[in-house]
C-alpha atoms as one frame of an Amber mdcrd trajectory, in Angstrom:
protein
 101.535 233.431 168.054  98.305 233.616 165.942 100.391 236.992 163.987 103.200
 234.280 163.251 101.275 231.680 162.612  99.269 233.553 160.109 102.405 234.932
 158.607 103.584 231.520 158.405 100.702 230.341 156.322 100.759 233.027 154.088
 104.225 233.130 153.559 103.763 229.390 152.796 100.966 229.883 150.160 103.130
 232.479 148.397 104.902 229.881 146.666 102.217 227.821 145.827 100.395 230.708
 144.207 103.373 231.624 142.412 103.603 227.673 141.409 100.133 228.162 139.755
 100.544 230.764 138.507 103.605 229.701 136.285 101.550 226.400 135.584  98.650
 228.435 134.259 101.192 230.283 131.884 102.185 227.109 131.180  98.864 226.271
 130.195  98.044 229.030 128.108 101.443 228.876 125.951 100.563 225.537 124.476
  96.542 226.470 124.286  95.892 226.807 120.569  94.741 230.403 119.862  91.477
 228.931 117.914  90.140 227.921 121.105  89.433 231.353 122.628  91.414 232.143
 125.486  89.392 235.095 126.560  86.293 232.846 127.890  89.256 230.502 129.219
  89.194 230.899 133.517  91.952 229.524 135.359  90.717 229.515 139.420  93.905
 228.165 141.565  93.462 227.682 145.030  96.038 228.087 147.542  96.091 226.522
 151.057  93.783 229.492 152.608  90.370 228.247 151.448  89.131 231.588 151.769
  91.471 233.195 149.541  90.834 232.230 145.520  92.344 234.027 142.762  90.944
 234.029 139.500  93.001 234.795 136.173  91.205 235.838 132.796  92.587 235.470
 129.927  92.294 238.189 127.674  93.139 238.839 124.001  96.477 238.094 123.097
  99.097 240.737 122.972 101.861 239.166 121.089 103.724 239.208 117.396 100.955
 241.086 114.763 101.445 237.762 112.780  98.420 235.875 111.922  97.058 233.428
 114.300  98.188 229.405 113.494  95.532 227.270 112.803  93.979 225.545 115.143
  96.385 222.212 114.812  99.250 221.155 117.391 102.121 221.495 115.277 103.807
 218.100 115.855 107.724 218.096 116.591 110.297 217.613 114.200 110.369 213.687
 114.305 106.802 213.486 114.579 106.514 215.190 111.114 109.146 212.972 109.665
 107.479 209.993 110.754 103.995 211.087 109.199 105.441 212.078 106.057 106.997
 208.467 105.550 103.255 207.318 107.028 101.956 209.891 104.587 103.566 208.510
 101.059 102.490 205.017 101.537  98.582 206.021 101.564  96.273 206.446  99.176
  93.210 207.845  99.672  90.677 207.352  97.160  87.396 209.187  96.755  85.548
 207.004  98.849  87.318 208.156 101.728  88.670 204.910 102.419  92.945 204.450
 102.453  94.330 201.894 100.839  98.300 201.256 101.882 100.555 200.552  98.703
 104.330 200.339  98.333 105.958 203.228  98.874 108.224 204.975  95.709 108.878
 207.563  93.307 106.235 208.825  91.352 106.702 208.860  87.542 104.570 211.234
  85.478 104.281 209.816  81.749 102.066 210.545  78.811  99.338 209.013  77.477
 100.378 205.331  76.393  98.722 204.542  72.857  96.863 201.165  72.451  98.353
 199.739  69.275  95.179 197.981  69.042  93.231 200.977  68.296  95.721 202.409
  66.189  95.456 199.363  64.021  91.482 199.590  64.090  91.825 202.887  62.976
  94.121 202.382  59.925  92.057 199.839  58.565  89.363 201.582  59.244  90.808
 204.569  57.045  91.945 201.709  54.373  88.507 200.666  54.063  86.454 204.262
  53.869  89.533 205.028  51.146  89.009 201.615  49.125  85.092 202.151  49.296
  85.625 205.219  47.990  87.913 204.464  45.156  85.498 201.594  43.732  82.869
 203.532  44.136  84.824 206.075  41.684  85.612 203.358  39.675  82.322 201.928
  39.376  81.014 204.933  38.140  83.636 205.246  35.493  82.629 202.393  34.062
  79.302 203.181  33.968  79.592 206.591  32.435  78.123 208.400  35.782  80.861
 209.562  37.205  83.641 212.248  35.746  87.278 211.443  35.432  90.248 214.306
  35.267  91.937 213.467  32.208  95.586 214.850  31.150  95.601 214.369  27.601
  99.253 215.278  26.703 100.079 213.362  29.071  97.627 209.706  29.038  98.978
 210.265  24.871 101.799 209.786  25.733 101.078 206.310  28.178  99.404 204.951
  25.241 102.302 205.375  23.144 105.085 204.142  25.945 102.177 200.875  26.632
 101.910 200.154  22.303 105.599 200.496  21.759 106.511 197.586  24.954 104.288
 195.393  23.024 106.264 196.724  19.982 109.637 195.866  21.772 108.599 192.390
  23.233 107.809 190.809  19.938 110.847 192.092  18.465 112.438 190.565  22.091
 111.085 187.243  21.610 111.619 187.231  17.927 115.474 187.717  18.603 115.278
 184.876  21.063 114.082 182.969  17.962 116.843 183.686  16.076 119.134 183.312
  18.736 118.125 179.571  19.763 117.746 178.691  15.866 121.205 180.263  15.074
 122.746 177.990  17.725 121.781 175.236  16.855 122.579 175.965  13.382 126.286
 177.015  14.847 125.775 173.680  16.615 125.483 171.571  13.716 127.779 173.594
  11.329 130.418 172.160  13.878 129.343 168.417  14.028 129.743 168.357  10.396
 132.922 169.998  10.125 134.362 167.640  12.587 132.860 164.509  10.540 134.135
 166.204   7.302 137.737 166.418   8.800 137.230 162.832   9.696 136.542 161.249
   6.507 139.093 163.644   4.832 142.016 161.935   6.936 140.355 157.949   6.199
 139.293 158.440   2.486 142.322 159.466   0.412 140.820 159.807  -2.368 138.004
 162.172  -0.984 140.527 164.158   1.290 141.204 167.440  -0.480 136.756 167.494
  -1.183 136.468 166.109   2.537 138.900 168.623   3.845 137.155 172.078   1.683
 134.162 171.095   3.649 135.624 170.627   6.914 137.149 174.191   6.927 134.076
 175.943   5.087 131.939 174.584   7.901 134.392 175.469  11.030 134.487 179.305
   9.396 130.537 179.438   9.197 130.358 177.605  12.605 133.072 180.553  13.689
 131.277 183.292  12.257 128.043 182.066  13.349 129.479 181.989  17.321 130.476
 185.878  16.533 127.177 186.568  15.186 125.733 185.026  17.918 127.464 186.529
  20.580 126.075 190.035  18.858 122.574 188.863  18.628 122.400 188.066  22.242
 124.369 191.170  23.638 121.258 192.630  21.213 118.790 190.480  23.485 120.448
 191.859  26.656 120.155 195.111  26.094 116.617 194.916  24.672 115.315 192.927
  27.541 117.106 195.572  30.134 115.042 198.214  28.325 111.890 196.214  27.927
 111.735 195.038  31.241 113.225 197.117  33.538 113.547 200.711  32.294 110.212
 200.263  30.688 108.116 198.640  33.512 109.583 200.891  36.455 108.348 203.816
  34.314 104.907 201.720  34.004 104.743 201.393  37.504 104.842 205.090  38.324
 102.218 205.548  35.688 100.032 202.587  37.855 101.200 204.773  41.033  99.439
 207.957  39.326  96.211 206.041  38.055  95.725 205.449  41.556  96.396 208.609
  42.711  94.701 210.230  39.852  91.469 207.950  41.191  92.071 208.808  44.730
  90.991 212.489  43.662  88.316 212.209  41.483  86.326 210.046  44.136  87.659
 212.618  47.071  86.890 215.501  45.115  83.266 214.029  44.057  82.419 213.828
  47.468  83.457 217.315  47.829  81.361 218.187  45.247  78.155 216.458  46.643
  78.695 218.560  50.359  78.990 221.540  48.834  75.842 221.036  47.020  73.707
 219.537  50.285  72.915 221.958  53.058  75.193 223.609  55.212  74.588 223.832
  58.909  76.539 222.843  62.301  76.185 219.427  61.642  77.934 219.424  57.531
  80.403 222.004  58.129  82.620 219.807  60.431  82.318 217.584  57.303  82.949
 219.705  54.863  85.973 221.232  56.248  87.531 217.623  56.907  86.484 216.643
  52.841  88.566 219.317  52.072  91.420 218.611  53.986  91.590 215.194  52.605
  90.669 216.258  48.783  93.841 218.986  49.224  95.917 216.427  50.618  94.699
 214.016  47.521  95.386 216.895  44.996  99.117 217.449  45.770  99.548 213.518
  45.865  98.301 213.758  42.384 100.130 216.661  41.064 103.694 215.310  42.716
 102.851 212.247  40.507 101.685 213.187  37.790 105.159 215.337  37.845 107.015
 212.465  38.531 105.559 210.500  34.982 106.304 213.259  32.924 109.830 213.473
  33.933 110.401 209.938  33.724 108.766 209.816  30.167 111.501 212.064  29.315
 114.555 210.722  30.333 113.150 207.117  29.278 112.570 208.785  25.858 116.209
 210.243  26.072 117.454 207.142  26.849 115.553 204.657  24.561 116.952 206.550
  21.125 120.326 205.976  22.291 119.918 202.345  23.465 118.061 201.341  20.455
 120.190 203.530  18.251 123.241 201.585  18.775 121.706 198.444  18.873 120.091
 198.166  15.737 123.508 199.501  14.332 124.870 196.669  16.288 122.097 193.790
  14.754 122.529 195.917  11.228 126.227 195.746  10.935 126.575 191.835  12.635
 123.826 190.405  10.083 125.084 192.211   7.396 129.193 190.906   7.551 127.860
 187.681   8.340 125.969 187.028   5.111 128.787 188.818   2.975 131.128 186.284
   4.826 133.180 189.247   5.402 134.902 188.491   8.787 137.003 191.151   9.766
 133.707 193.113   9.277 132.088 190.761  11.637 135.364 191.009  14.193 135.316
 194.828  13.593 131.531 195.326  14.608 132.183 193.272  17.963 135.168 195.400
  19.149 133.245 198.566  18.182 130.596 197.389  20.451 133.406 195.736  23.090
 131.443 192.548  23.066 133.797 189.687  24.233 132.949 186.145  23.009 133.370
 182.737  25.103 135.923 180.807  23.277 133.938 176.979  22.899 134.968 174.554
  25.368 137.146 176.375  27.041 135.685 177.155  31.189 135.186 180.259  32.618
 138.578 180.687  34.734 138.302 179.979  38.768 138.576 182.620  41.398 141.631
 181.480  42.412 143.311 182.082  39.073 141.552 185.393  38.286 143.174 186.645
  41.668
């Protein structure tokens, strides 16, 4: 009985010895290697007090693959979960988390503060208009030196005496012009009264009527002389005052830029002469960026007044050439009384005269 009845008992704490076993396998699969299973002991008792077995743990014997850090690897959910967790903090360097909206994350450039842009072109406007009065100043005063083209300022001067030149002829023509109406003006009146009287005074009519015609053909002629002496105005005051002055405009555009890099390059000049160390090279080097950058501004315009001195030389003997032909020719038939001369010199010129009285014709009929 006792032989069976020990049997018994140890047959019975086989399987709980196997159960431990398998739960101490168990155990040591999900034991993170960083924890050191070798000083791990796992005692299991069965039901035979006297019998303990005792199960070290020794290195592992697995893959050769490096050993996983020493963090549960969550499951597949798990890791989903703290990833959606995960994009909605923000940790800041206090160590504190802050929870904000979750979204995409845009990367952009630096955005530019229009304000400070501004600041800074007026602040360029300002060191460049200091500078340029500064240059000016000392013009004036005889201190400061000046680059001077002379071909080129000889020929301003002449362009700036002959558009005085041209505007007193101009407004002399005007003269004429408004005097010559009003001449044409009253030539007419008395025509009209000398036709008049010629048909009530019968004994006056062939006298009354001579007059009438001689002052309607003056009154005539003077219209066509008119009509030359203004299309003499036009073309004068399109030369004068728009050929002229754009070309006087790029010549203001250069004086700027010609002042622009005499005060550039005189600050130029007084860096190179001062001492040169780390704290003036930086300076130098960025005077003589801007004093290049000044140069071929002034170069580029001083290019661009010669060539337009040209062509508005070119072009002002052939304007004034056939006007003054024109004014010649119109003046001269008009004093002769020679009328087909008069006629003649219009149609050369294709100068069309307003017939008096008589409106300009609608839209609606020139269609």
């Amino acid at each position: 009985m006792s032989a069976c009845s020990s049997g018994t008992a140890l047959d019975a704490s086989k399987p709980a010895t196997e159960e431990v076993k398998s739960n101490s396998e168990d155990l040591k699969r999900s034991l993170p290697s960083g924890l050191g299973l070798s000083e791990t002991q796992i005692t299991s008792h069965g039901f035979d007090s006297t019998k303990e077995e005792v199960m070290e743990a020794g290195a592992y014997q697995g893959s050769p693959e490096p050993p996983l850090p020493s963090v549960m690897s969550p499951s597949r959910v798990a890791a989903s979960r703290l990833a959606q967790q995960g994009s909605d903090l923000i940790v800041p360097a206090g160590g504190q988390r802050t929870q904000t909206k979750s979204g995409p994350v845009i990367l952009a450039d630096e955005i530019k503060n229009p304000a400070m842009e501004k600041l800074e072109l007026v602040r360029k406007w300002s060191l460049n208009t200091y500078k340029c009065t500064r240059q000016i100043i000392s013009e004036k005063l005889g201190r400061g030196s000046r680059t001077v083209d002379l071909e080129l300022e000889a020929q301003i001067d002449i362009l700036r005496d002959n558009k005085k030149k041209y505007e007193n002829i101009l407004r002399l023509a005007q003269t004429l012009s408004t005097q010559l109406f009003q001449m044409v003006h009253t030539q007419r009146q008395l025509g009209d009264a000398f036709a008049d009287l010629s048909l009530k005074s019968l004994e006056l009519h062939e006298e009354f009527g001579y007059n009438a015609d001689t002052q309607k053909l003056l009154a005539k002629n003077g219209e066509t002389l008119l009509g030359a002496i203004n299309f003499f105005i036009a073309s004068v005051n399109t030369l004068v005052n728009k050929t002229i002055e754009d070309t006087l405009m790029t010549v203001k555009q250069y004086e700027s830029a010609r002042i622009e890099y005499d005060a550039y390059r005189t600050d130029l000049e007084e860096l190179n002469l001062g001492p040169r160390d780390a704290n003036t090279l930086p300076k130098i080097e960025q005077s003589q960026h801007l004093f290049q950058a000044h140069k071929e501004k002034y170069d580029k315009m001083r290019s661009d007044v010669s060539i337009k001195l040209k062509f508005l030389e070119e072009n002002k003997v052939k304007v004034l050439h056939n006007q003054l032909v024109l004014f010649h020719n119109a003046i001269a038939a008009y004093f002769a009384g020679n009328q087909k001369q008069l006629e003649q010199t219009l149609k050369q010129f294709h100068i069309k005269l307003k017939t008096p009285g008589v409106d300009a014709p609608s839209w609606l009929e020139e269609q």
